[in-house]
Coordinates of C-alpha atoms and ligand atoms in Angstrom, one line a residue:
X7 CA 26.4 -25.7 -3.3
X8 CA 26.4 -22.1 -4.2
X9 CA 25.2 -21.5 -7.7
X10 CA 27.7 -18.6 -8.4
X11 CA 30.5 -20.4 -7.9
X12 CA 29.7 -23.1 -11.0
X13 CA 31.3 -21.8 -14.4
X14 CA 28.0 -23.2 -16.3
X15 CA 25.5 -21.1 -14.2
X16 CA 24.1 -18.1 -16.0
X17 CA 22.1 -15.6 -16.2
X18 CA 22.0 -14.2 -19.6
X19 CA 21.1 -15.8 -23.1
X20 CA 23.1 -17.4 -25.2
X21 CA 22.8 -15.5 -28.7
X22 CA 25.1 -16.0 -31.2
X23 CA 27.3 -17.4 -29.1
X24 CA 27.2 -14.5 -26.6
X25 CA 26.1 -14.3 -23.2
X26 CA 23.8 -11.3 -23.2
X27 CA 21.9 -9.6 -21.0
X28 CA 19.1 -7.2 -20.4
X29 CA 18.5 -4.9 -17.4
X30 CA 14.8 -6.2 -18.0
X31 CA 14.9 -9.7 -15.7
X32 CA 13.1 -12.0 -14.5
X33 CA 12.9 -13.8 -11.2
X34 CA 13.6 -17.3 -11.1
X35 CA 12.6 -19.3 -7.7
X36 CA 12.6 -22.4 -6.0
X37 CA 9.5 -24.3 -5.6
X38 CA 10.9 -25.7 -2.1
X39 CA 11.4 -22.9 -0.3
X40 CA 9.8 -19.4 -3.0
X41 CA 13.2 -18.1 -2.2
X42 CA 14.5 -16.3 -5.8
X43 CA 17.7 -17.7 -6.8
X44 CA 18.7 -15.9 -10.0
X45 CA 17.2 -13.6 -12.2
X46 CA 17.4 -13.4 -16.2
X47 CA 16.8 -11.8 -19.2
X48 CA 13.5 -10.6 -20.7
X49 CA 14.4 -10.1 -24.0
X50 CA 11.7 -8.5 -26.6
X51 CA 10.6 -9.7 -30.1
X52 CA 13.4 -7.9 -31.7
X53 CA 16.3 -9.5 -30.5
X54 CA 14.4 -13.0 -31.3
X55 CA 14.5 -11.5 -34.9
X56 CA 18.1 -11.1 -34.4
X57 CA 18.7 -14.4 -33.1
X58 CA 17.0 -16.0 -35.6
X59 CA 18.6 -13.9 -38.1
X60 CA 22.2 -15.1 -36.6
X61 CA 20.6 -18.9 -36.7
X62 CA 20.1 -18.8 -40.6
X63 CA 23.7 -17.8 -41.0
X64 CA 24.7 -20.6 -38.4
X65 CA 22.6 -22.9 -40.4
X66 CA 24.1 -22.1 -44.2
X67 CA 27.3 -23.0 -42.3
X68 CA 26.3 -26.1 -40.1
X69 CA 24.5 -28.1 -43.1
X70 CA 27.2 -28.3 -44.9
X71 CA 30.1 -29.7 -41.6
X72 CA 30.5 -33.4 -42.5
X73 CA 27.9 -35.9 -40.7
X74 CA 30.6 -38.0 -39.0
X75 CA 32.2 -34.2 -37.8
X76 CA 28.7 -32.7 -36.4
X77 CA 28.2 -36.3 -34.8
X78 CA 31.3 -35.9 -33.3
X79 CA 30.5 -32.2 -31.5
X80 CA 26.9 -33.9 -30.3
X81 CA 28.7 -36.5 -29.0
X82 CA 31.1 -34.1 -27.0
X83 CA 28.5 -32.7 -25.7
X84 CA 26.8 -35.6 -24.8
X85 CA 30.3 -36.3 -23.1
X86 CA 30.3 -32.6 -20.8
X87 CA 26.7 -33.6 -20.1
X88 CA 27.3 -36.2 -18.5
X89 CA 30.7 -35.1 -16.7
X90 CA 28.5 -32.3 -15.2
X91 CA 25.7 -34.8 -13.7
X92 CA 26.3 -33.2 -10.4
X93 CA 26.3 -30.0 -10.9
X94 CA 23.6 -30.2 -13.7
X95 CA 21.5 -32.1 -11.1
X96 CA 21.8 -29.2 -8.5
X97 CA 20.8 -26.2 -10.4
X98 CA 17.4 -28.7 -11.4
X99 CA 16.6 -29.3 -8.4
X100 CA 16.9 -25.7 -7.1
X101 CA 14.7 -24.3 -9.9
X102 CA 12.2 -27.9 -10.3
X103 CA 12.2 -29.0 -6.8
X104 CA 12.7 -32.8 -7.8
X105 CA 14.8 -34.8 -5.8
X106 CA 18.7 -35.2 -6.4
X107 CA 18.4 -38.6 -7.4
X108 CA 16.0 -38.1 -10.1
X109 CA 17.3 -35.0 -10.8
X110 CA 21.0 -37.1 -11.6
X111 CA 18.2 -39.6 -13.5
X112 CA 17.1 -36.9 -15.3
X113 CA 20.5 -35.6 -16.4
X114 CA 21.4 -39.4 -17.4
X115 CA 18.1 -39.7 -20.0
X116 CA 18.3 -36.3 -21.5
X117 CA 22.1 -37.4 -22.1
X118 CA 20.9 -40.5 -23.4
X119 CA 18.9 -38.7 -26.3
X120 CA 22.1 -36.8 -27.2
X121 CA 24.4 -40.0 -27.6
X122 CA 22.0 -41.9 -29.2
X123 CA 21.6 -38.6 -31.8
X124 CA 25.0 -38.5 -32.3
X125 CA 24.9 -41.3 -33.9
X126 CA 22.1 -41.2 -35.8
X127 CA 24.0 -38.4 -37.7
X128 CA 25.7 -40.9 -39.7
X129 CA 22.5 -42.5 -40.6
X130 CA 20.6 -39.8 -42.4
X131 CA 20.0 -42.2 -45.7
X132 CA 18.7 -41.7 -49.0
X133 CA 16.9 -43.8 -51.4
X134 CA 17.3 -45.0 -55.1
X135 CA 13.8 -45.9 -56.5
X136 CA 13.1 -47.6 -60.1
X137 CA 12.6 -44.7 -62.6
X138 CA 8.7 -44.4 -63.7
X139 CA 9.1 -43.5 -67.2
X140 CA 12.0 -45.2 -69.3
X141 CA 15.4 -43.5 -68.9
X142 CA 14.7 -41.9 -66.0
X143 CA 15.4 -43.2 -62.2
X144 CA 14.5 -41.5 -59.3
X145 CA 16.7 -40.3 -56.1
X146 CA 15.2 -38.9 -52.5
X147 CA 17.6 -37.3 -50.2
X148 CA 17.2 -35.7 -46.6
X149 CA 18.0 -32.2 -45.8
X150 CA 17.8 -30.5 -42.6
X151 CA 14.9 -28.2 -42.4
X152 CA 16.5 -25.1 -41.3
X153 CA 16.2 -23.2 -38.7
X154 CA 14.4 -24.9 -36.1
X155 CA 12.8 -23.0 -32.8
X156 CA 12.0 -25.3 -29.0
X157 CA 9.5 -24.3 -26.7
X158 CA 9.7 -26.3 -23.3
X159 CA 8.3 -27.1 -20.3
X160 CA 9.4 -27.1 -16.6
X161 CA 8.7 -30.9 -15.4
X162 CA 11.8 -32.0 -17.3
X163 CA 14.4 -28.8 -18.0
X164 CA 17.0 -30.9 -19.4
X165 CA 15.5 -33.9 -21.7
X166 CA 13.0 -32.0 -22.9
X167 CA 15.4 -29.6 -24.5
X168 CA 18.3 -33.1 -25.3
X169 CA 15.2 -35.0 -26.8
X170 CA 14.7 -31.5 -29.3
X171 CA 18.1 -30.4 -29.8
X172 CA 20.1 -33.3 -30.4
X173 CA 18.1 -34.5 -33.3
X174 CA 18.3 -31.0 -34.6
X175 CA 22.0 -30.3 -34.7
X176 CA 22.6 -34.0 -35.9
X177 CA 20.3 -33.4 -38.9
X178 CA 22.0 -30.3 -39.6
X179 CA 19.6 -27.6 -38.3
X180 CA 20.3 -24.9 -35.9
X181 CA 17.7 -24.3 -32.8
X182 CA 16.8 -20.9 -30.8
X183 CA 15.6 -22.7 -27.0
X184 CA 13.3 -20.8 -24.9
X185 CA 12.9 -22.8 -22.2
X186 CA 10.3 -22.5 -19.6
X187 CA 10.3 -19.5 -17.2
X188 CA 9.9 -21.3 -14.2
X189 CA 13.2 -23.6 -15.1
X190 CA 15.9 -21.5 -17.3
X191 CA 18.9 -22.1 -15.3
X192 CA 19.4 -25.9 -16.4
X193 CA 18.3 -25.2 -20.5
X194 CA 21.3 -22.2 -19.9
X195 CA 23.4 -24.6 -18.4
X196 CA 23.4 -27.1 -21.1
X197 CA 23.8 -23.9 -24.0
X198 CA 27.1 -23.3 -22.3
X199 CA 27.9 -27.0 -22.3
X200 CA 27.4 -26.6 -26.0
X201 CA 29.9 -24.0 -26.4
X202 CA 32.6 -25.9 -24.7
X203 CA 31.4 -28.8 -26.7
X204 CA 32.4 -26.6 -30.1
X205 CA 28.9 -26.4 -31.3
X206 CA 29.2 -23.1 -34.0
X207 CA 27.7 -19.5 -32.6
X208 CA 24.1 -19.5 -33.8
X209 CA 23.7 -23.1 -34.0
X210 CA 22.3 -23.5 -30.6
X211 CA 21.0 -20.4 -28.7
X212 CA 18.7 -20.4 -26.0
X213 CA 16.7 -17.3 -25.0
X214 CA 14.1 -16.2 -22.0
X215 CA 11.8 -14.1 -21.5
X216 CA 8.2 -14.0 -21.7
X217 CA 6.7 -17.1 -23.2
X218 CA 4.1 -14.6 -25.1
X219 CA 6.3 -12.6 -26.7
X220 CA 8.9 -15.0 -27.9
X221 CA 6.7 -17.5 -28.9
X222 CA 5.0 -15.2 -30.7
X223 CA 7.9 -13.5 -32.4
X224 CA 9.5 -17.2 -33.5
X225 CA 6.2 -18.0 -35.3
X226 CA 5.9 -14.8 -36.9
X227 CA 9.5 -15.0 -38.5
X228 CA 9.2 -16.9 -41.5
X229 CA 12.6 -18.0 -41.4
X230 CA 11.8 -20.3 -38.8
X231 CA 10.8 -23.4 -40.7
X232 CA 10.0 -25.9 -37.8
X233 CA 8.8 -25.7 -34.2
X234 CA 8.9 -28.3 -31.8
X235 CA 6.8 -27.6 -28.8
X236 CA 6.4 -29.5 -25.4
X237 CA 3.4 -28.7 -22.8
X238 CA -0.2 -28.0 -22.6
X239 CA -2.7 -29.1 -25.6
X240 CA -4.1 -25.5 -25.2
X241 CA -0.7 -23.7 -25.6
X242 CA 0.2 -26.6 -28.4
X243 CA -3.0 -25.6 -30.2
X244 CA -2.7 -21.9 -29.8
X245 CA 1.0 -22.4 -31.3
X246 CA -0.3 -24.5 -34.1
X247 CA -2.8 -22.1 -34.9
X248 CA 0.1 -19.0 -35.1
X249 CA 2.4 -21.4 -37.1
X250 CA -0.5 -22.0 -39.9
X251 CA 0.8 -18.8 -41.7
X252 CA 3.6 -20.0 -43.5
X253 CA 2.6 -23.5 -42.6
X254 CA 5.8 -24.2 -40.2
X255 CA 6.7 -27.7 -39.8
X256 CA 5.5 -28.8 -36.2
X257 CA 6.5 -31.5 -33.3
X258 CA 3.7 -31.6 -30.6
X259 CA 4.0 -33.1 -27.7
X260 CA 0.9 -32.3 -25.1
X261 CA -1.5 -33.0 -22.4
X262 CA -1.8 -36.3 -21.3
X263 CA -4.7 -38.5 -19.2
X264 CA -2.6 -41.9 -18.9
X265 CA -5.2 -44.6 -17.6
X266 CA -3.7 -47.4 -15.3
X267 CA -5.0 -50.5 -15.7
X268 CA -5.0 -53.7 -12.9
X269 CA -7.0 -56.7 -14.6
X270 CA -8.0 -59.7 -12.2
X271 CA -5.6 -61.8 -13.3
X272 CA -2.2 -59.2 -12.8
X273 CA 0.6 -59.5 -10.4
X274 CA 0.0 -57.4 -7.9
X275 CA 3.1 -56.2 -6.2
X276 CA 4.7 -55.6 -10.1
X277 CA 1.1 -53.4 -9.9
X278 CA 2.0 -51.5 -7.1
X279 CA 5.6 -50.9 -7.7
X280 CA 5.1 -50.0 -11.8
X281 CA 2.6 -47.6 -10.2
X282 CA 4.9 -45.9 -7.3
X283 CA 7.6 -45.4 -10.2
X284 CA 5.2 -44.2 -13.0
X285 CA 2.9 -41.8 -10.4
X286 CA 5.0 -40.1 -8.0
X287 CA 8.4 -39.4 -10.3
X288 CA 8.5 -35.7 -10.4
X289 CA 5.4 -35.8 -7.7
X290 CA 3.3 -36.8 -10.3
X291 CA 4.1 -33.6 -13.0
X292 CA 5.0 -35.9 -16.3
X293 CA 2.5 -35.7 -19.2
X294 CA 2.8 -39.6 -19.1
X295 CA 2.1 -40.1 -15.5
X296 CA -1.0 -42.5 -14.7
X297 CA -3.8 -40.2 -14.0
X298 CA -6.2 -42.5 -13.9
X299 CA -5.7 -46.0 -12.3
X300 CA -8.8 -48.5 -12.8
X301 CA -8.6 -51.7 -10.9
X302 CA -10.5 -55.0 -10.8
X303 CA -13.3 -55.6 -8.4
X304 CA -11.8 -58.8 -7.6
X305 CA -8.7 -57.5 -6.6
X306 CA -9.1 -54.0 -5.2
X307 CA -8.9 -54.0 -1.7
X308 CA -5.5 -56.1 -2.3
X309 CA -3.9 -53.3 -4.1
X310 CA -5.6 -50.5 -2.1
X311 CA -3.8 -52.0 1.7
X312 CA -0.7 -52.7 -0.5
X313 CA -0.9 -49.1 -2.2
X314 CA -1.3 -47.4 0.8
X315 CA 1.2 -48.9 2.3
X316 CA 4.0 -47.6 0.3
X317 CA 2.7 -44.2 -0.4
X318 CA 2.6 -43.8 3.4
X319 CA 6.3 -44.9 3.5
X320 CA 7.1 -42.0 0.4
X321 CA 9.5 -39.3 2.1
X322 CA 8.3 -35.5 1.8
X323 CA 11.0 -33.0 1.7
X324 CA 13.7 -31.2 0.3
X325 CA 14.9 -32.2 -2.7
X326 CA 18.6 -31.8 -1.5
X327 CA 18.2 -33.3 1.5
X328 CA 18.9 -37.1 1.6
X329 CA 16.7 -40.0 1.2
X330 CA 13.7 -37.7 -0.5
X331 CA 11.4 -39.6 -2.1
X332 CA 8.9 -36.6 -3.5
X333 CA 9.6 -32.5 -3.5
X334 CA 7.3 -29.7 -3.7
X335 CA 5.1 -29.1 -6.5
X336 CA 6.5 -26.4 -8.8
X337 CA 4.3 -23.6 -7.6
X338 CA 0.8 -22.8 -5.4
X339 CA -2.1 -23.1 -8.6
X340 CA -0.4 -26.4 -9.1
X341 CA -1.4 -27.7 -5.4
X342 CA -4.7 -26.2 -6.3
X343 CA -5.7 -27.9 -8.9
X344 CA -4.8 -31.0 -7.2
X345 CA -7.3 -29.8 -4.2
X346 CA -9.4 -29.1 -6.5
X347 CA -9.5 -32.4 -8.2
X348 CA -9.6 -34.0 -4.5
X349 CA -12.4 -32.0 -3.4
X350 CA -14.3 -32.9 -6.7
X351 CA -13.9 -36.5 -5.8
X352 CA -14.4 -36.4 -2.6
X353 CA -18.4 -34.6 -3.4
X354 CA -18.7 -37.6 -5.9
X355 CA -18.8 -40.1 -3.9
X356 CA -15.0 -40.9 -3.3
X357 CA -13.1 -41.9 0.0
X358 CA -9.6 -41.1 1.0
X359 CA -7.4 -43.9 1.7
X360 CA -4.3 -41.5 2.2
X361 CA -2.8 -38.1 2.1
X362 CA -5.2 -35.2 1.0
X363 CA -3.7 -32.2 2.3
X364 CA -1.7 -29.6 2.2
X365 CA 1.6 -29.9 4.0
X366 CA 3.2 -27.5 6.8
X367 CA 6.9 -26.9 5.0
X368 CA 5.0 -24.4 2.5
X369 CA 3.2 -23.0 -0.4
X370 CA 4.2 -25.4 -3.1
X371 CA 3.5 -28.8 -0.8
X372 CA 0.6 -31.3 -1.2
X373 CA 0.6 -34.8 0.6
X374 CA 0.7 -38.4 -1.3
X375 CA -2.6 -39.1 -1.8
X376 CA -5.3 -41.9 -2.1
X377 CA -8.5 -41.8 -2.9
X378 CA -10.6 -44.9 -4.1
X379 CA -14.3 -45.2 -5.2
X380 CA -13.6 -42.7 -7.8
X381 CA -16.4 -41.9 -10.4
X382 CA -15.4 -42.5 -13.9
X383 CA -16.3 -39.3 -14.7
X384 CA -14.9 -37.2 -11.5
X385 CA -12.4 -34.2 -12.7
X386 CA -9.7 -36.2 -12.1
X387 CA -10.6 -38.5 -14.3
X388 CA -11.0 -36.0 -17.4
X389 CA -8.8 -34.1 -16.7
X390 CA -4.7 -34.4 -16.3
X391 CA -3.8 -33.7 -12.2
X392 CA -0.7 -33.0 -12.7
X393 CA 0.3 -33.8 -9.0
X394 CA 0.9 -36.7 -6.6
X395 CA -2.5 -38.0 -6.5
X396 CA -3.7 -41.4 -7.4
X397 CA -7.7 -41.8 -7.9
X398 CA -8.4 -45.4 -7.6
X399 CA -11.9 -46.1 -10.1
X400 CA -13.5 -49.5 -9.6
X401 CA -14.4 -51.6 -12.8
X402 CA -16.0 -54.9 -14.0
X403 CA -15.0 -56.3 -17.0
X404 CA -12.4 -55.7 -20.1
X405 CA -14.6 -54.0 -22.0
X406 CA -15.9 -51.6 -19.5
X407 CA -12.8 -50.4 -18.8
X408 CA -11.5 -50.3 -22.3
X409 CA -14.5 -48.0 -23.1
X410 CA -13.2 -46.1 -19.9
X411 CA -9.6 -45.7 -20.7
X412 CA -10.4 -44.5 -24.5
X413 CA -13.3 -41.9 -23.5
X414 CA -10.7 -39.0 -23.6
X415 CA -9.4 -36.9 -26.1
X416 CA -5.8 -37.5 -25.0
X417 CA -4.0 -40.3 -26.1
X418 CA -0.5 -40.1 -24.7
X419 CA 0.7 -42.8 -22.1
X420 CA -1.1 -45.9 -20.9
X421 CA -0.3 -48.5 -19.0
X422 CA -1.5 -51.8 -17.8
X423 CA -1.5 -55.0 -15.7
X424 CA -2.0 -58.8 -16.9
X425 CA -0.1 -62.1 -16.8
X426 CA -2.7 -63.4 -19.4
X427 CA -1.0 -63.2 -23.2
X428 CA -4.2 -62.8 -25.2
X429 CA -5.6 -60.3 -23.1
X430 CA -3.0 -58.3 -23.1
X431 CA -2.6 -58.2 -27.2
X432 CA -6.5 -57.6 -27.3
X433 CA -5.9 -54.6 -25.0
X434 CA -3.0 -52.7 -27.0
X435 CA -5.1 -53.4 -30.0
X436 CA -8.2 -52.0 -28.6
X437 CA -6.4 -48.7 -26.4
X438 CA -6.1 -45.1 -28.2
X439 CA -2.8 -44.4 -27.2
X440 CA 0.9 -43.6 -28.6
X441 CA 2.7 -45.7 -25.9
X442 CA 2.0 -48.6 -23.8
X443 CA 3.0 -50.1 -21.0
X444 CA 2.4 -53.9 -20.5
X445 CA 3.4 -54.7 -17.1
X446 CA 5.8 -51.9 -16.4
X447 CA 5.3 -48.5 -15.3
X448 CA 8.8 -47.3 -16.8
X449 CA 8.5 -47.0 -20.7
X450 CA 10.9 -43.9 -21.7
X451 CA 14.2 -44.5 -23.8
X452 CA 16.5 -42.9 -26.3
X453 CA 15.4 -45.6 -28.7
X454 CA 11.9 -45.8 -27.9
X455 CA 9.1 -43.2 -30.4
X456 CA 7.8 -41.4 -27.4
X457 CA 4.3 -39.4 -29.0
X458 CA 1.0 -39.5 -28.9
X459 CA -2.1 -40.0 -30.6
X460 CA -5.4 -38.3 -30.7
X461 CA -5.1 -34.3 -28.9
X462 CA -1.7 -35.5 -27.4
X463 CA 0.5 -34.2 -30.3
X464 CA 1.7 -34.8 -33.5
X465 CA 5.4 -36.7 -33.9
X466 CA 7.3 -38.8 -31.9
X467 CA 11.2 -37.9 -30.4
X468 CA 13.8 -40.4 -29.7
X469 CA 13.9 -43.9 -31.3
X470 CA 15.5 -43.5 -35.5
X471 CA 12.2 -41.6 -36.2
X472 CA 13.3 -38.9 -34.1
X473 CA 15.9 -37.4 -36.5
X474 CA 12.9 -37.2 -39.5
X475 CA 11.2 -34.4 -37.4
X476 CA 14.3 -32.4 -38.6
X477 CA 14.5 -33.6 -42.3
X478 CA 12.6 -32.5 -44.9
X479 CA 12.5 -35.1 -48.0
X480 CA 13.9 -33.9 -51.6
X481 CA 13.0 -36.3 -54.6
X482 CA 15.0 -36.1 -57.7
X483 CA 14.0 -37.1 -61.4
X484 CA 16.8 -38.2 -63.2
X485 CA 16.3 -38.5 -66.9
X486 CA 19.2 -39.6 -68.6
X487 CA 20.1 -39.3 -72.3
X488 CA 20.7 -42.3 -74.4
X489 CA 24.2 -43.1 -74.9
Ligands
ADP515 P1 2.6 -26.2 -18.4 O1 1.5 -27.0 -17.9 O2 3.7 -27.9 -18.6 O3 3.5 -25.1 -17.5 P2 2.2 -24.9 -20.4 O4 1.9 -25.1 -22.2 O5 1.6 -23.8 -20.2 O6 2.5 -26.1 -20.4 O7 3.4 -24.3 -20.8 C1 4.8 -25.0 -21.4 C2 5.7 -24.1 -21.9 O8 5.1 -23.1 -23.3 C3 6.5 -23.2 -21.0 O9 7.6 -23.3 -21.9 C4 5.9 -21.8 -21.7 O10 6.7 -20.7 -21.1 C5 5.5 -21.7 -22.8 N1 4.3 -20.9 -23.1 C6 3.4 -20.3 -22.7 N2 2.4 -20.0 -23.1 C7 2.9 -20.0 -24.1 C8 2.6 -18.9 -25.5 N3 1.5 -18.3 -25.0 N4 3.1 -19.2 -26.5 C9 4.5 -19.5 -26.4 N5 4.8 -20.4 -25.6 C10 4.1 -20.2 -24.7

């Protein structure tokens, strides 16, 4: 595909319904080749403030559009996203590096949130409550928060946007999206499809530029009433502080450090399959990727033998080529981090079972890697690796492994495999995590609440609660005259 030949390929910002460009540009590169594939505007804080003004004007009209009509427009956006799956996936593959089949899967997943929230627009209900005093009654209505901002990461260039934009639009909010600088092209294409779907000007805007400049301007602007951010805990807590001056509403999907536990009574084949899917999707660059794999001593040999055979069979290559399972990492520093974690584990007594080296394709490539006998305090067990590394840590008892699993500031996702129902319930009750996969490595879905506890964030995306993040309650107390 030549990107320029597709009409949804945009190298400009979507501001108040127009495509705006600047002479100051940022390069977008293909991580598979490091080749520059596009440039996008590097906009300044003043332009952001103009976008916020446009969003505020648009919000006043959009909130009045009846819910069925808003839902219908969001639904049309869904249909257009699905109809453009192939071209969106190619754009994503070129800017992000993930295999084309995974990119198509992400478009379907991203679209599923749009469909879900298009329907939820019709279910923004209120409540009538008994009055506290004679002659009174209480009504609770829900209203859109107002102008929202979304700052999104590069690992899921479409889904991280639709999970925020679709509920905002369905709720009646206007939203400004700042995609990651590495992956703005998918976001801009989604913006173009939004125009075609009939989303009014100013209701959805997509801006590109330096993260700190745009982040500062959005956080400082008191007309922005809500920020939804997905990314690192470090940046999330910085944004949280920046939003404190006017107490903006916040949703934060931050870092994880997911444990993946294989008990001695687990179905080992299913555990291996589940780990492969959860770990190597997007080359391990997902916030719910299993980061620490705890395997009971009694089954560790069998588990390792089966896992290593499957890992060695994974095909690494350019995401556009047929049959590729794993593409490049996003950039060279991402590879450096994996190397640092592998070297640290080996220095602390771990053994290499598979991979363990950069690949000759270029600076952004690293082989899918398995280490065993990793120390429970190794760097890779304490920090998110965000790469194709499986560190296996042996354990002896349920109590010990729950201690390991919870010994982290994070609490996004956790996985465990057991065929014992009693153990399953005990472990679910003990584990400190917003999401738990029991005998599965695949947990995300539009109708499920995605989000974490502890330093992994605030709020939930998806499910019926996902729209609440874009709504405020208004309690009205009515005192009736005695007739
Ligand atoms: P990741 O490791 O996923 O890149 P980051 O937290 O660094 O996580 O980035 C997530 C998003 O936050 C990206 O869109 C990035 O551009 C943006 N970002 C990074 N630093 C800042 C900042 N200081 N202010 C606002 N946004 C930022």
